[in-house]
Amino acid sequence: MDHPACIVMTTASTEDEAEALAVAIVEARLAACVQVERVRSFYVWQEKLHREPEWLLLIKTLAARFPALEAFIRERHSYETPEILQVPVAAGSPDYLGWLAAGSTGPDQA
């Protein structure tokens, strides 16, 4: 594949924050698509068990865009330690992957 794709995951504490981050990511052409889903997270933070509603962002982009996307998320995120995970895409529809590559490439990346 010419453009290795990946999915980057992060969470936000509110729907508004998740939506604002998703829009900003797509407008910056750091990803072709961001899906936002409501989830319930269970985790330990600062030695305390948390049960929190969160908003999961599934960010479809190119692996080469990860460093810029990670920095972008860190600059705008409300969490002290946001989840930012990159998951490689092993395979996919060639048409979709082509669209994803085009949508994840800004004018400076062409």
Tab-separated table of C-alpha atoms in Angstrom:
chain	number	residue	atom	x	y	z
A	1	MET	CA	0.000	0.000	0.000
A	2	ASP	CA	1.349	3.425	-0.953
A	3	HIS	CA	-0.177	5.191	2.036
A	4	PRO	CA	-0.192	3.115	5.254
A	5	ALA	CA	-3.369	3.961	7.114
A	6	CYS	CA	-4.047	3.902	10.823
A	7	ILE	CA	-6.740	4.677	13.337
A	8	VAL	CA	-5.833	6.988	16.195
A	9	MET	CA	-7.987	6.852	19.301
A	10	THR	CA	-8.499	9.493	21.935
A	11	THR	CA	-11.269	10.308	24.385
A	12	ALA	CA	-12.844	13.524	25.604
A	13	SER	CA	-14.866	14.258	28.707
A	14	THR	CA	-17.734	16.012	26.920
A	15	GLU	CA	-19.529	15.763	23.613
A	16	ASP	CA	-18.749	19.415	22.889
A	17	GLU	CA	-15.017	18.881	23.408
A	18	ALA	CA	-15.067	15.737	21.266
A	19	GLU	CA	-16.950	17.482	18.463
A	20	ALA	CA	-14.698	20.543	18.531
A	21	LEU	CA	-11.596	18.358	18.413
A	22	ALA	CA	-13.002	16.196	15.598
A	23	VAL	CA	-13.876	19.238	13.481
A	24	ALA	CA	-10.483	20.852	14.096
A	25	ILE	CA	-8.637	17.649	13.134
A	26	VAL	CA	-10.540	17.252	9.860
A	27	GLU	CA	-10.296	20.966	9.009
A	28	ALA	CA	-6.522	20.794	9.567
A	29	ARG	CA	-6.439	17.820	7.168
A	30	LEU	CA	-4.743	15.688	9.799
A	31	ALA	CA	-7.361	12.996	9.156
A	32	ALA	CA	-9.966	12.203	6.535
A	33	CYS	CA	-12.637	11.219	9.040
A	34	VAL	CA	-13.304	11.256	12.768
A	35	GLN	CA	-16.100	9.219	14.289
A	36	VAL	CA	-17.352	10.149	17.749
A	37	GLU	CA	-19.079	7.638	20.010
A	38	ARG	CA	-20.309	7.825	23.588
A	39	VAL	CA	-18.581	5.257	25.822
A	40	ARG	CA	-18.261	4.487	29.519
A	41	SER	CA	-14.677	4.201	30.760
A	42	PHE	CA	-13.399	2.416	33.858
A	43	TYR	CA	-9.845	3.251	34.894
A	44	VAL	CA	-7.547	4.058	37.797
A	45	TRP	CA	-6.198	7.611	37.886
A	46	GLN	CA	-4.180	8.962	40.825
A	47	GLU	CA	-4.907	5.781	42.807
A	48	LYS	CA	-8.681	6.190	42.498
A	49	LEU	CA	-11.102	4.052	40.482
A	50	HIS	CA	-13.104	6.135	38.030
A	51	ARG	CA	-16.307	5.246	36.186
A	52	GLU	CA	-16.835	8.033	33.701
A	53	PRO	CA	-18.839	8.723	30.576
A	54	GLU	CA	-16.494	9.765	27.804
A	55	TRP	CA	-16.578	10.404	24.086
A	56	LEU	CA	-14.326	8.185	21.972
A	57	LEU	CA	-12.818	9.659	18.828
A	58	LEU	CA	-11.822	7.173	16.108
A	59	ILE	CA	-9.544	9.156	13.818
A	60	LYS	CA	-8.842	7.718	10.354
A	61	THR	CA	-5.539	8.993	8.994
A	62	LEU	CA	-2.122	8.087	7.611
A	63	ALA	CA	0.595	6.715	9.854
A	64	ALA	CA	2.906	9.462	8.607
A	65	ARG	CA	0.505	12.072	10.018
A	66	PHE	CA	0.645	10.625	13.554
A	67	PRO	CA	3.368	12.920	14.983
A	68	ALA	CA	1.546	16.071	13.837
A	69	LEU	CA	-1.814	14.687	14.961
A	70	GLU	CA	-0.458	13.739	18.387
A	71	ALA	CA	0.956	17.243	18.890
A	72	PHE	CA	-2.338	18.766	17.688
A	73	ILE	CA	-4.361	16.692	20.167
A	74	ARG	CA	-1.994	17.452	23.068
A	75	GLU	CA	-2.226	21.209	22.415
A	76	ARG	CA	-6.030	21.193	22.509
A	77	HIS	CA	-6.914	18.445	24.978
A	78	SER	CA	-8.309	19.118	28.446
A	79	TYR	CA	-6.822	15.963	30.030
A	80	GLU	CA	-3.436	16.023	31.756
A	81	THR	CA	-2.592	12.683	30.108
A	82	PRO	CA	-4.888	12.128	27.130
A	83	GLU	CA	-5.263	8.749	25.506
A	84	ILE	CA	-3.541	8.916	22.130
A	85	LEU	CA	-3.153	5.457	20.587
A	86	GLN	CA	-2.217	4.589	17.024
A	87	VAL	CA	-3.594	1.313	15.627
A	88	PRO	CA	-2.303	0.230	12.208
A	89	VAL	CA	-4.759	-0.766	9.490
A	90	ALA	CA	-3.659	-4.098	8.016
A	91	ALA	CA	-5.998	-3.981	5.027
A	92	GLY	CA	-8.986	-2.142	3.636
A	93	SER	CA	-10.945	-1.284	0.548
A	94	PRO	CA	-8.545	0.297	-1.973
A	95	ASP	CA	-11.097	2.992	-2.839
A	96	TYR	CA	-11.622	3.893	0.819
A	97	LEU	CA	-7.897	3.878	1.580
A	98	GLY	CA	-7.290	6.154	-1.408
A	99	TRP	CA	-9.967	8.542	-0.136
A	100	LEU	CA	-8.473	8.386	3.363
A	101	ALA	CA	-5.011	9.223	2.018
A	102	ALA	CA	-6.325	12.169	0.012
A	103	GLY	CA	-8.311	13.513	2.952
A	104	SER	CA	-5.389	13.201	5.357
A	105	THR	CA	-2.992	15.147	3.187
A	106	GLY	CA	-2.886	18.880	3.466
A	107	PRO	CA	-1.555	21.177	0.754
A	108	ASP	CA	1.841	21.130	2.465
A	109	GLN	CA	1.916	17.313	2.293
A	110	ALA	CA	1.063	16.746	-1.384
